[in-house]
């Protein structure tokens, strides 16, 4: 049985990756420090013999005994609410955490895939964004703690690949949505869904003309899996190229949920990207991948998930107290 280490395993994306690798017949070591992850996302896997959980911060030395075939590094706060509250941890997990896991991959001769992000493109001056675009990022802005951590992650991953011959993969993940997202994590899909379900007005930042492209979780996991199994070592965009404005998206949510809330407008946060759409030509050509789930279908599934949450979960405003070090 092949063995895979998945960091950030109790998070939204990490937990779905655990499911996929269990389904594919792997022995899964799930690692998370639970700052933003939640054990309830993976508790259904605990009874399985081919699954183990390690409560650990990858910014500290990582040791896995025995053979290891693959590492998927998905540990990181991923929403602005989180990484603005814990900026130091965000920088550390992208830098020290990546360094530790690349060292582990070198020692074990394991293939490692690191989770980068569309945020490496910043507020892009090129549209749509292809992998050849170098980005427009403020290293000293409040969002820079996430953006620059991921840009450093890509740089050190390629350095380990070129200098040490480590077998590496880099995925640039665009906006993804699905079950197990936290309603209060600040990202637009759970934010709008939560507001609609609580009977609150939907909050749009800016005038709503900024665009996003939303990829359903099953499509994202498939793209990541194909990239891991490919021979391609440069970064690849995985996302859905069907773009929509945030205002149109809010209207879609109101229609889907059958609520009659208003849309209210608040100032746009600093360095918030105005456009976000992946060029997925490379993913199509190299991986034979493109998204299959359209937004209407995916949002119905997510709405059913959020509707199933308890009243306590629906009303929860804070995830947990952060103490930045």
PDB file of C-alpha atoms in Angstrom:
ATOM      1  CA  UNK A   1       0.000   0.000   0.000  1.00  0.00           C
ATOM      2  CA  UNK A   2       1.488   3.346  -1.046  1.00  0.00           C
ATOM      3  CA  UNK A   3       1.753   5.991   1.660  1.00  0.00           C
ATOM      4  CA  UNK A   4       0.850   9.681   1.333  1.00  0.00           C
ATOM      5  CA  UNK A   5       1.294  12.528   3.829  1.00  0.00           C
ATOM      6  CA  UNK A   6      -1.326  15.283   3.509  1.00  0.00           C
ATOM      7  CA  UNK A   7      -0.697  18.469   5.501  1.00  0.00           C
ATOM      8  CA  UNK A   8      -3.594  20.789   6.299  1.00  0.00           C
ATOM      9  CA  UNK A   9      -5.639  17.598   6.254  1.00  0.00           C
ATOM     10  CA  UNK A  10      -8.436  18.832   8.537  1.00  0.00           C
ATOM     11  CA  UNK A  11      -9.122  21.831   6.316  1.00  0.00           C
ATOM     12  CA  UNK A  12     -11.583  22.180   3.455  1.00  0.00           C
ATOM     13  CA  UNK A  13      -9.354  21.063   0.584  1.00  0.00           C
ATOM     14  CA  UNK A  14      -7.118  18.780   2.647  1.00  0.00           C
ATOM     15  CA  UNK A  15     -10.029  16.736   3.978  1.00  0.00           C
ATOM     16  CA  UNK A  16     -11.386  16.123   0.469  1.00  0.00           C
ATOM     17  CA  UNK A  17      -7.908  15.038  -0.638  1.00  0.00           C
ATOM     18  CA  UNK A  18      -7.810  12.565   2.265  1.00  0.00           C
ATOM     19  CA  UNK A  19     -11.098  11.096   0.985  1.00  0.00           C
ATOM     20  CA  UNK A  20      -9.740  10.801  -2.544  1.00  0.00           C
ATOM     21  CA  UNK A  21      -6.510   9.060  -1.552  1.00  0.00           C
ATOM     22  CA  UNK A  22      -8.338   6.644   0.754  1.00  0.00           C
ATOM     23  CA  UNK A  23     -10.640   5.847  -2.173  1.00  0.00           C
ATOM     24  CA  UNK A  24      -7.589   5.269  -4.412  1.00  0.00           C
ATOM     25  CA  UNK A  25      -6.227   2.702  -1.936  1.00  0.00           C
ATOM     26  CA  UNK A  26      -3.470   4.710  -0.231  1.00  0.00           C
ATOM     27  CA  UNK A  27      -2.370   4.718   3.385  1.00  0.00           C
ATOM     28  CA  UNK A  28      -3.053   8.330   4.405  1.00  0.00           C
ATOM     29  CA  UNK A  29      -1.143  10.206   7.121  1.00  0.00           C
ATOM     30  CA  UNK A  30      -3.174  13.333   7.854  1.00  0.00           C
ATOM     31  CA  UNK A  31      -1.319  16.191   9.559  1.00  0.00           C
ATOM     32  CA  UNK A  32      -2.805  19.424  10.911  1.00  0.00           C
ATOM     33  CA  UNK A  33      -2.193  21.803  13.825  1.00  0.00           C
ATOM     34  CA  UNK A  34      -5.944  22.617  13.871  1.00  0.00           C
ATOM     35  CA  UNK A  35      -5.486  26.409  13.928  1.00  0.00           C
ATOM     36  CA  UNK A  36      -8.008  26.735  11.094  1.00  0.00           C
ATOM     37  CA  UNK A  37      -8.766  23.060  10.391  1.00  0.00           C
ATOM     38  CA  UNK A  38     -11.474  21.057  12.149  1.00  0.00           C
ATOM     39  CA  UNK A  39     -11.334  17.375  13.086  1.00  0.00           C
ATOM     40  CA  UNK A  40     -15.005  16.952  12.182  1.00  0.00           C
ATOM     41  CA  UNK A  41     -13.923  17.200   8.517  1.00  0.00           C
ATOM     42  CA  UNK A  42     -11.977  13.932   8.787  1.00  0.00           C
ATOM     43  CA  UNK A  43     -13.556  12.149  11.775  1.00  0.00           C
ATOM     44  CA  UNK A  44     -15.333   9.737   9.406  1.00  0.00           C
ATOM     45  CA  UNK A  45     -11.883   8.393   8.419  1.00  0.00           C
ATOM     46  CA  UNK A  46     -10.605   7.684  11.948  1.00  0.00           C
ATOM     47  CA  UNK A  47     -11.977   4.101  12.142  1.00  0.00           C
ATOM     48  CA  UNK A  48     -10.066   3.094   8.982  1.00  0.00           C
ATOM     49  CA  UNK A  49      -6.883   1.045   9.333  1.00  0.00           C
ATOM     50  CA  UNK A  50      -5.286   2.863   6.401  1.00  0.00           C
ATOM     51  CA  UNK A  51      -5.692   6.304   8.008  1.00  0.00           C
ATOM     52  CA  UNK A  52      -3.825   8.038  10.816  1.00  0.00           C
ATOM     53  CA  UNK A  53      -3.888  11.583  12.162  1.00  0.00           C
ATOM     54  CA  UNK A  54      -0.941  13.539  13.542  1.00  0.00           C
ATOM     55  CA  UNK A  55      -1.573  16.800  15.416  1.00  0.00           C
ATOM     56  CA  UNK A  56       1.503  18.759  14.383  1.00  0.00           C
ATOM     57  CA  UNK A  57       2.644  22.168  13.122  1.00  0.00           C
ATOM     58  CA  UNK A  58       4.710  21.674   9.948  1.00  0.00           C
ATOM     59  CA  UNK A  59       6.604  24.901  10.676  1.00  0.00           C
ATOM     60  CA  UNK A  60       8.466  22.690  13.158  1.00  0.00           C
ATOM     61  CA  UNK A  61      10.545  19.656  12.183  1.00  0.00           C
ATOM     62  CA  UNK A  62       8.466  16.917  10.531  1.00  0.00           C
ATOM     63  CA  UNK A  63       9.365  13.252  11.035  1.00  0.00           C
ATOM     64  CA  UNK A  64       7.575  10.333   9.395  1.00  0.00           C
ATOM     65  CA  UNK A  65       9.021   6.882  10.105  1.00  0.00           C
ATOM     66  CA  UNK A  66       9.430   4.377   7.292  1.00  0.00           C
ATOM     67  CA  UNK A  67       8.626   4.631   3.634  1.00  0.00           C
ATOM     68  CA  UNK A  68       6.760   7.602   2.147  1.00  0.00           C
ATOM     69  CA  UNK A  69       5.698   7.859  -1.493  1.00  0.00           C
ATOM     70  CA  UNK A  70       3.935  11.217  -1.767  1.00  0.00           C
ATOM     71  CA  UNK A  71       3.588  14.484   0.165  1.00  0.00           C
ATOM     72  CA  UNK A  72       0.806  16.997  -0.461  1.00  0.00           C
ATOM     73  CA  UNK A  73       1.524  20.290   1.319  1.00  0.00           C
ATOM     74  CA  UNK A  74      -1.833  22.015   1.880  1.00  0.00           C
ATOM     75  CA  UNK A  75      -1.223  23.429   5.356  1.00  0.00           C
ATOM     76  CA  UNK A  76      -1.938  27.168   5.408  1.00  0.00           C
ATOM     77  CA  UNK A  77      -4.650  29.589   6.396  1.00  0.00           C
ATOM     78  CA  UNK A  78      -6.506  30.210   3.138  1.00  0.00           C
ATOM     79  CA  UNK A  79      -9.032  32.957   3.797  1.00  0.00           C
ATOM     80  CA  UNK A  80      -8.282  36.658   4.340  1.00  0.00           C
ATOM     81  CA  UNK A  81     -10.034  36.623   7.728  1.00  0.00           C
ATOM     82  CA  UNK A  82      -7.641  33.911   8.917  1.00  0.00           C
ATOM     83  CA  UNK A  83      -4.359  35.076   7.456  1.00  0.00           C
ATOM     84  CA  UNK A  84      -4.911  38.696   8.510  1.00  0.00           C
ATOM     85  CA  UNK A  85      -5.413  37.456  12.104  1.00  0.00           C
ATOM     86  CA  UNK A  86      -2.396  35.142  12.050  1.00  0.00           C
ATOM     87  CA  UNK A  87       0.047  36.766   9.619  1.00  0.00           C
ATOM     88  CA  UNK A  88       3.184  35.315  11.223  1.00  0.00           C
ATOM     89  CA  UNK A  89       1.897  31.711  11.167  1.00  0.00           C
ATOM     90  CA  UNK A  90       0.825  32.230   7.545  1.00  0.00           C
ATOM     91  CA  UNK A  91       4.322  33.290   6.546  1.00  0.00           C
ATOM     92  CA  UNK A  92       5.927  30.492   8.586  1.00  0.00           C
ATOM     93  CA  UNK A  93       3.835  27.664   7.144  1.00  0.00           C
ATOM     94  CA  UNK A  94       4.564  28.834   3.593  1.00  0.00           C
ATOM     95  CA  UNK A  95       8.291  29.227   4.227  1.00  0.00           C
ATOM     96  CA  UNK A  96       9.526  27.077   7.136  1.00  0.00           C
ATOM     97  CA  UNK A  97       6.757  24.520   6.623  1.00  0.00           C
ATOM     98  CA  UNK A  98       7.600  24.139   2.950  1.00  0.00           C
ATOM     99  CA  UNK A  99      11.315  23.910   3.747  1.00  0.00           C
ATOM    100  CA  UNK A 100      10.676  21.126   6.287  1.00  0.00           C
ATOM    101  CA  UNK A 101       8.510  19.134   3.889  1.00  0.00           C
ATOM    102  CA  UNK A 102      10.917  19.525   0.974  1.00  0.00           C
ATOM    103  CA  UNK A 103      13.637  18.205   3.295  1.00  0.00           C
ATOM    104  CA  UNK A 104      11.413  15.251   4.165  1.00  0.00           C
ATOM    105  CA  UNK A 105      10.711  14.599   0.463  1.00  0.00           C
ATOM    106  CA  UNK A 106      14.466  14.668  -0.238  1.00  0.00           C
ATOM    107  CA  UNK A 107      15.182  12.241   2.615  1.00  0.00           C
ATOM    108  CA  UNK A 108      12.379   9.829   1.661  1.00  0.00           C
ATOM    109  CA  UNK A 109      12.790  10.231  -2.125  1.00  0.00           C
ATOM    110  CA  UNK A 110       9.082  11.063  -2.156  1.00  0.00           C
ATOM    111  CA  UNK A 111       7.240  13.138  -4.747  1.00  0.00           C
ATOM    112  CA  UNK A 112       5.898  16.376  -3.247  1.00  0.00           C
ATOM    113  CA  UNK A 113       3.054  18.555  -4.517  1.00  0.00           C
ATOM    114  CA  UNK A 114       2.753  22.032  -2.990  1.00  0.00           C
ATOM    115  CA  UNK A 115      -0.463  24.042  -2.949  1.00  0.00           C
ATOM    116  CA  UNK A 116       0.170  27.462  -4.399  1.00  0.00           C
ATOM    117  CA  UNK A 117      -2.595  29.892  -5.279  1.00  0.00           C
ATOM    118  CA  UNK A 118      -3.968  32.322  -7.823  1.00  0.00           C
ATOM    119  CA  UNK A 119      -2.940  34.987  -5.287  1.00  0.00           C
ATOM    120  CA  UNK A 120       0.618  34.763  -6.663  1.00  0.00           C
ATOM    121  CA  UNK A 121      -0.793  36.845  -9.542  1.00  0.00           C
ATOM    122  CA  UNK A 122      -1.907  39.566  -7.083  1.00  0.00           C
ATOM    123  CA  UNK A 123      -4.229  42.174  -8.596  1.00  0.00           C
ATOM    124  CA  UNK A 124      -3.460  41.070 -12.148  1.00  0.00           C
ATOM    125  CA  UNK A 125      -2.663  43.376 -15.053  1.00  0.00           C
ATOM    126  CA  UNK A 126      -3.137  40.440 -17.458  1.00  0.00           C
ATOM    127  CA  UNK A 127      -6.458  38.682 -18.022  1.00  0.00           C
ATOM    128  CA  UNK A 128      -7.045  35.746 -17.899  1.00  0.00           C
ATOM    129  CA  UNK A 129      -3.988  34.712 -15.891  1.00  0.00           C
ATOM    130  CA  UNK A 130      -1.659  32.177 -17.466  1.00  0.00           C
ATOM    131  CA  UNK A 131       1.214  30.487 -15.661  1.00  0.00           C
ATOM    132  CA  UNK A 132       3.706  32.672 -17.571  1.00  0.00           C
ATOM    133  CA  UNK A 133       2.409  35.850 -15.878  1.00  0.00           C
ATOM    134  CA  UNK A 134       4.657  36.959 -12.994  1.00  0.00           C
ATOM    135  CA  UNK A 135       1.978  38.832 -11.052  1.00  0.00           C
ATOM    136  CA  UNK A 136       1.300  42.224  -9.487  1.00  0.00           C
ATOM    137  CA  UNK A 137       1.712  41.737  -5.737  1.00  0.00           C
ATOM    138  CA  UNK A 138       2.453  44.192  -2.917  1.00  0.00           C
ATOM    139  CA  UNK A 139       4.959  42.452  -0.618  1.00  0.00           C
ATOM    140  CA  UNK A 140       4.206  44.904   2.224  1.00  0.00           C
ATOM    141  CA  UNK A 141       0.404  45.095   1.912  1.00  0.00           C
ATOM    142  CA  UNK A 142      -1.786  43.245   4.439  1.00  0.00           C
ATOM    143  CA  UNK A 143      -2.483  40.412   1.968  1.00  0.00           C
ATOM    144  CA  UNK A 144       1.237  40.067   1.223  1.00  0.00           C
ATOM    145  CA  UNK A 145       1.663  37.652   4.145  1.00  0.00           C
ATOM    146  CA  UNK A 146      -0.284  35.046   2.157  1.00  0.00           C
ATOM    147  CA  UNK A 147       0.723  36.024  -1.377  1.00  0.00           C
ATOM    148  CA  UNK A 148       4.451  36.241  -0.670  1.00  0.00           C
ATOM    149  CA  UNK A 149       4.450  33.063   1.448  1.00  0.00           C
ATOM    150  CA  UNK A 150       3.090  31.215  -1.584  1.00  0.00           C
ATOM    151  CA  UNK A 151       5.510  32.908  -3.998  1.00  0.00           C
ATOM    152  CA  UNK A 152       8.405  31.888  -1.726  1.00  0.00           C
ATOM    153  CA  UNK A 153       6.923  28.380  -1.588  1.00  0.00           C
ATOM    154  CA  UNK A 154       7.124  28.136  -5.373  1.00  0.00           C
ATOM    155  CA  UNK A 155      10.708  29.497  -5.435  1.00  0.00           C
ATOM    156  CA  UNK A 156      12.094  27.111  -2.828  1.00  0.00           C
ATOM    157  CA  UNK A 157      10.219  24.176  -4.378  1.00  0.00           C
ATOM    158  CA  UNK A 158      11.861  24.842  -7.749  1.00  0.00           C
ATOM    159  CA  UNK A 159      15.243  25.321  -6.021  1.00  0.00           C
ATOM    160  CA  UNK A 160      14.951  21.892  -4.346  1.00  0.00           C
ATOM    161  CA  UNK A 161      13.869  20.416  -7.676  1.00  0.00           C
ATOM    162  CA  UNK A 162      16.811  21.907  -9.608  1.00  0.00           C
ATOM    163  CA  UNK A 163      19.547  21.690  -6.963  1.00  0.00           C
ATOM    164  CA  UNK A 164      18.629  18.496  -5.072  1.00  0.00           C
ATOM    165  CA  UNK A 165      16.646  16.691  -7.788  1.00  0.00           C
ATOM    166  CA  UNK A 166      13.534  16.451  -5.600  1.00  0.00           C
ATOM    167  CA  UNK A 167      10.476  15.279  -7.550  1.00  0.00           C
ATOM    168  CA  UNK A 168       8.158  18.301  -7.226  1.00  0.00           C
ATOM    169  CA  UNK A 169       4.768  19.528  -8.472  1.00  0.00           C
ATOM    170  CA  UNK A 170       3.184  22.985  -8.048  1.00  0.00           C
ATOM    171  CA  UNK A 171      -0.561  23.609  -8.327  1.00  0.00           C
ATOM    172  CA  UNK A 172      -1.931  27.163  -8.483  1.00  0.00           C
ATOM    173  CA  UNK A 173      -5.409  26.877  -7.031  1.00  0.00           C
ATOM    174  CA  UNK A 174      -8.123  29.340  -8.036  1.00  0.00           C
ATOM    175  CA  UNK A 175     -11.315  29.998  -6.025  1.00  0.00           C
ATOM    176  CA  UNK A 176     -12.747  26.635  -4.990  1.00  0.00           C
ATOM    177  CA  UNK A 177     -15.976  25.884  -3.136  1.00  0.00           C
ATOM    178  CA  UNK A 178     -17.797  22.882  -1.692  1.00  0.00           C
ATOM    179  CA  UNK A 179     -18.846  21.115   1.484  1.00  0.00           C
ATOM    180  CA  UNK A 180     -16.779  21.599   4.678  1.00  0.00           C
ATOM    181  CA  UNK A 181     -16.065  25.262   4.048  1.00  0.00           C
ATOM    182  CA  UNK A 182     -16.490  27.329   7.210  1.00  0.00           C
ATOM    183  CA  UNK A 183     -19.441  29.659   6.945  1.00  0.00           C
ATOM    184  CA  UNK A 184     -17.505  32.398   8.748  1.00  0.00           C
ATOM    185  CA  UNK A 185     -14.170  32.110   6.954  1.00  0.00           C
ATOM    186  CA  UNK A 186     -14.645  35.269   4.904  1.00  0.00           C
ATOM    187  CA  UNK A 187     -14.597  33.681   1.454  1.00  0.00           C
ATOM    188  CA  UNK A 188     -17.420  34.742  -0.787  1.00  0.00           C
ATOM    189  CA  UNK A 189     -19.335  31.447  -1.261  1.00  0.00           C
ATOM    190  CA  UNK A 190     -19.777  30.575   2.449  1.00  0.00           C
ATOM    191  CA  UNK A 191     -20.179  34.257   3.348  1.00  0.00           C
ATOM    192  CA  UNK A 192     -23.123  34.751   0.978  1.00  0.00           C
ATOM    193  CA  UNK A 193     -24.648  31.358   1.826  1.00  0.00           C
ATOM    194  CA  UNK A 194     -24.409  32.043   5.566  1.00  0.00           C
ATOM    195  CA  UNK A 195     -25.918  35.507   5.256  1.00  0.00           C
ATOM    196  CA  UNK A 196     -28.802  34.179   3.140  1.00  0.00           C
ATOM    197  CA  UNK A 197     -29.513  31.307   5.556  1.00  0.00           C
ATOM    198  CA  UNK A 198     -29.434  33.651   8.562  1.00  0.00           C
ATOM    199  CA  UNK A 199     -31.749  36.155   6.858  1.00  0.00           C
ATOM    200  CA  UNK A 200     -29.045  38.830   6.676  1.00  0.00           C
ATOM    201  CA  UNK A 201     -28.373  41.191   3.794  1.00  0.00           C
ATOM    202  CA  UNK A 202     -25.556  40.059   1.481  1.00  0.00           C
ATOM    203  CA  UNK A 203     -22.368  42.104   1.885  1.00  0.00           C
ATOM    204  CA  UNK A 204     -20.507  43.033  -1.300  1.00  0.00           C
ATOM    205  CA  UNK A 205     -17.184  44.841  -1.003  1.00  0.00           C
ATOM    206  CA  UNK A 206     -16.626  47.603  -3.535  1.00  0.00           C
ATOM    207  CA  UNK A 207     -19.237  48.058  -6.280  1.00  0.00           C
ATOM    208  CA  UNK A 208     -19.413  44.324  -7.042  1.00  0.00           C
ATOM    209  CA  UNK A 209     -17.783  44.671 -10.458  1.00  0.00           C
ATOM    210  CA  UNK A 210     -14.731  42.617  -9.412  1.00  0.00           C
ATOM    211  CA  UNK A 211     -14.757  39.121 -10.883  1.00  0.00           C
ATOM    212  CA  UNK A 212     -14.073  35.624  -9.588  1.00  0.00           C
ATOM    213  CA  UNK A 213     -14.146  32.150 -11.152  1.00  0.00           C
ATOM    214  CA  UNK A 214     -15.459  29.363  -8.913  1.00  0.00           C
ATOM    215  CA  UNK A 215     -14.350  25.725  -9.189  1.00  0.00           C
ATOM    216  CA  UNK A 216     -16.302  22.931  -7.498  1.00  0.00           C
ATOM    217  CA  UNK A 217     -14.292  20.837  -5.031  1.00  0.00           C
ATOM    218  CA  UNK A 218     -14.608  17.530  -6.941  1.00  0.00           C
ATOM    219  CA  UNK A 219     -13.137  19.142 -10.060  1.00  0.00           C
ATOM    220  CA  UNK A 220     -10.317  20.737  -8.068  1.00  0.00           C
ATOM    221  CA  UNK A 221      -9.373  17.433  -6.392  1.00  0.00           C
ATOM    222  CA  UNK A 222      -9.366  15.656  -9.761  1.00  0.00           C
ATOM    223  CA  UNK A 223      -7.025  18.285 -11.206  1.00  0.00           C
ATOM    224  CA  UNK A 224      -4.664  18.040  -8.237  1.00  0.00           C
ATOM    225  CA  UNK A 225      -4.628  14.246  -8.425  1.00  0.00           C
ATOM    226  CA  UNK A 226      -3.847  14.297 -12.157  1.00  0.00           C
ATOM    227  CA  UNK A 227      -1.030  16.796 -11.635  1.00  0.00           C
ATOM    228  CA  UNK A 228       0.527  14.667  -8.877  1.00  0.00           C
ATOM    229  CA  UNK A 229       0.482  11.638 -11.170  1.00  0.00           C
ATOM    230  CA  UNK A 230       1.869  13.559 -14.162  1.00  0.00           C
ATOM    231  CA  UNK A 231       5.506  14.188 -15.077  1.00  0.00           C
ATOM    232  CA  UNK A 232       5.066  17.975 -15.220  1.00  0.00           C
ATOM    233  CA  UNK A 233       7.145  20.078 -12.808  1.00  0.00           C
ATOM    234  CA  UNK A 234       6.285  23.705 -13.643  1.00  0.00           C
ATOM    235  CA  UNK A 235       3.256  25.386 -12.019  1.00  0.00           C
ATOM    236  CA  UNK A 236      -0.221  24.596 -13.361  1.00  0.00           C
ATOM    237  CA  UNK A 237      -3.435  26.579 -12.865  1.00  0.00           C
ATOM    238  CA  UNK A 238      -6.369  24.499 -11.640  1.00  0.00           C
ATOM    239  CA  UNK A 239      -9.629  26.427 -11.594  1.00  0.00           C
ATOM    240  CA  UNK A 240     -12.841  27.114 -13.469  1.00  0.00           C
ATOM    241  CA  UNK A 241     -12.498  29.729 -16.238  1.00  0.00           C
ATOM    242  CA  UNK A 242     -16.206  30.727 -16.171  1.00  0.00           C
ATOM    243  CA  UNK A 243     -15.970  34.211 -14.694  1.00  0.00           C
ATOM    244  CA  UNK A 244     -18.715  36.181 -12.943  1.00  0.00           C
ATOM    245  CA  UNK A 245     -18.921  39.504 -11.145  1.00  0.00           C
ATOM    246  CA  UNK A 246     -19.433  39.431  -7.383  1.00  0.00           C
ATOM    247  CA  UNK A 247     -22.681  41.412  -7.792  1.00  0.00           C
ATOM    248  CA  UNK A 248     -24.059  38.837 -10.267  1.00  0.00           C
ATOM    249  CA  UNK A 249     -22.922  36.073  -7.948  1.00  0.00           C
ATOM    250  CA  UNK A 250     -24.771  37.609  -4.984  1.00  0.00           C
ATOM    251  CA  UNK A 251     -27.919  37.768  -7.128  1.00  0.00           C
ATOM    252  CA  UNK A 252     -27.473  34.073  -8.007  1.00  0.00           C
ATOM    253  CA  UNK A 253     -27.278  33.162  -4.315  1.00  0.00           C
ATOM    254  CA  UNK A 254     -30.443  35.150  -3.493  1.00  0.00           C
ATOM    255  CA  UNK A 255     -32.284  33.382  -6.317  1.00  0.00           C
ATOM    256  CA  UNK A 256     -30.962  29.932  -5.309  1.00  0.00           C
ATOM    257  CA  UNK A 257     -31.857  30.313  -1.640  1.00  0.00           C
ATOM    258  CA  UNK A 258     -35.258  31.878  -2.318  1.00  0.00           C
ATOM    259  CA  UNK A 259     -34.529  34.692   0.127  1.00  0.00           C
ATOM    260  CA  UNK A 260     -35.374  38.334  -0.445  1.00  0.00           C
ATOM    261  CA  UNK A 261     -32.358  39.960   1.170  1.00  0.00           C
ATOM    262  CA  UNK A 262     -30.871  43.149  -0.177  1.00  0.00           C
ATOM    263  CA  UNK A 263     -27.289  43.507  -1.368  1.00  0.00           C
ATOM    264  CA  UNK A 264     -25.379  46.071   0.690  1.00  0.00           C
ATOM    265  CA  UNK A 265     -22.061  47.584  -0.334  1.00  0.00           C
ATOM    266  CA  UNK A 266     -18.969  48.197   1.813  1.00  0.00           C
ATOM    267  CA  UNK A 267     -15.503  49.609   0.979  1.00  0.00           C
ATOM    268  CA  UNK A 268     -13.152  47.317  -0.943  1.00  0.00           C
ATOM    269  CA  UNK A 269     -10.302  45.916   1.212  1.00  0.00           C
ATOM    270  CA  UNK A 270      -6.743  46.959   0.368  1.00  0.00           C
ATOM    271  CA  UNK A 271      -5.094  45.044  -2.513  1.00  0.00           C
ATOM    272  CA  UNK A 272      -8.265  43.019  -3.214  1.00  0.00           C
ATOM    273  CA  UNK A 273      -7.874  41.673  -6.791  1.00  0.00           C
ATOM    274  CA  UNK A 274     -10.311  43.159  -9.309  1.00  0.00           C
ATOM    275  CA  UNK A 275     -10.146  40.233 -11.738  1.00  0.00           C
ATOM    276  CA  UNK A 276      -9.563  36.542 -11.273  1.00  0.00           C
ATOM    277  CA  UNK A 277      -9.870  33.997 -14.083  1.00  0.00           C
ATOM    278  CA  UNK A 278      -7.505  31.109 -14.825  1.00  0.00           C
ATOM    279  CA  UNK A 279      -6.117  30.318 -18.225  1.00  0.00           C
ATOM    280  CA  UNK A 280      -6.327  26.512 -18.050  1.00  0.00           C
ATOM    281  CA  UNK A 281      -4.788  25.769 -21.465  1.00  0.00           C
ATOM    282  CA  UNK A 282      -1.834  24.045 -19.805  1.00  0.00           C
ATOM    283  CA  UNK A 283      -4.070  21.854 -17.601  1.00  0.00           C
ATOM    284  CA  UNK A 284      -6.123  20.820 -20.643  1.00  0.00           C
ATOM    285  CA  UNK A 285      -3.093  20.000 -22.783  1.00  0.00           C
ATOM    286  CA  UNK A 286      -0.857  18.335 -20.184  1.00  0.00           C
ATOM    287  CA  UNK A 287      -3.347  16.779 -17.742  1.00  0.00           C
ATOM    288  CA  UNK A 288      -6.386  16.322 -19.986  1.00  0.00           C
ATOM    289  CA  UNK A 289      -8.290  18.176 -17.265  1.00  0.00           C
ATOM    290  CA  UNK A 290     -11.047  20.719 -17.295  1.00  0.00           C
ATOM    291  CA  UNK A 291     -13.902  21.341 -14.836  1.00  0.00           C
ATOM    292  CA  UNK A 292     -17.050  19.277 -15.314  1.00  0.00           C
ATOM    293  CA  UNK A 293     -19.425  20.731 -12.678  1.00  0.00           C
ATOM    294  CA  UNK A 294     -21.117  23.969 -13.686  1.00  0.00           C
ATOM    295  CA  UNK A 295     -21.742  26.681 -11.112  1.00  0.00           C
ATOM    296  CA  UNK A 296     -25.510  26.185 -10.862  1.00  0.00           C
ATOM    297  CA  UNK A 297     -25.069  22.458 -10.158  1.00  0.00           C
ATOM    298  CA  UNK A 298     -22.218  22.974  -7.693  1.00  0.00           C
ATOM    299  CA  UNK A 299     -23.989  25.726  -5.771  1.00  0.00           C
ATOM    300  CA  UNK A 300     -27.084  23.537  -5.309  1.00  0.00           C
ATOM    301  CA  UNK A 301     -24.895  20.859  -3.689  1.00  0.00           C
ATOM    302  CA  UNK A 302     -23.189  23.401  -1.427  1.00  0.00           C
ATOM    303  CA  UNK A 303     -26.506  24.972  -0.449  1.00  0.00           C
ATOM    304  CA  UNK A 304     -27.796  21.548   0.657  1.00  0.00           C
ATOM    305  CA  UNK A 305     -24.656  21.107   2.766  1.00  0.00           C
ATOM    306  CA  UNK A 306     -24.971  24.492   4.472  1.00  0.00           C
ATOM    307  CA  UNK A 307     -28.699  23.954   5.059  1.00  0.00           C
ATOM    308  CA  UNK A 308     -27.836  20.752   6.947  1.00  0.00           C
ATOM    309  CA  UNK A 309     -25.689  22.598   9.521  1.00  0.00           C
ATOM    310  CA  UNK A 310     -26.955  22.962  13.079  1.00  0.00           C
ATOM    311  CA  UNK A 311     -28.339  26.349  14.219  1.00  0.00           C
ATOM    312  CA  UNK A 312     -25.239  26.716  16.441  1.00  0.00           C
ATOM    313  CA  UNK A 313     -22.889  26.261  13.473  1.00  0.00           C
ATOM    314  CA  UNK A 314     -24.981  28.614  11.361  1.00  0.00           C
ATOM    315  CA  UNK A 315     -24.737  31.389  13.957  1.00  0.00           C
ATOM    316  CA  UNK A 316     -21.062  30.868  14.858  1.00  0.00           C
ATOM    317  CA  UNK A 317     -19.135  34.066  14.159  1.00  0.00           C
ATOM    318  CA  UNK A 318     -15.603  33.124  15.188  1.00  0.00           C
ATOM    319  CA  UNK A 319     -13.716  29.935  14.437  1.00  0.00           C
ATOM    320  CA  UNK A 320     -11.403  30.075  17.421  1.00  0.00           C
ATOM    321  CA  UNK A 321      -9.102  32.477  19.213  1.00  0.00           C
ATOM    322  CA  UNK A 322      -5.804  33.035  17.440  1.00  0.00           C
ATOM    323  CA  UNK A 323      -2.594  33.814  19.221  1.00  0.00           C
ATOM    324  CA  UNK A 324      -0.008  35.012  16.722  1.00  0.00           C
ATOM    325  CA  UNK A 325       3.597  34.180  17.486  1.00  0.00           C
TER     326      UNK A 325
END
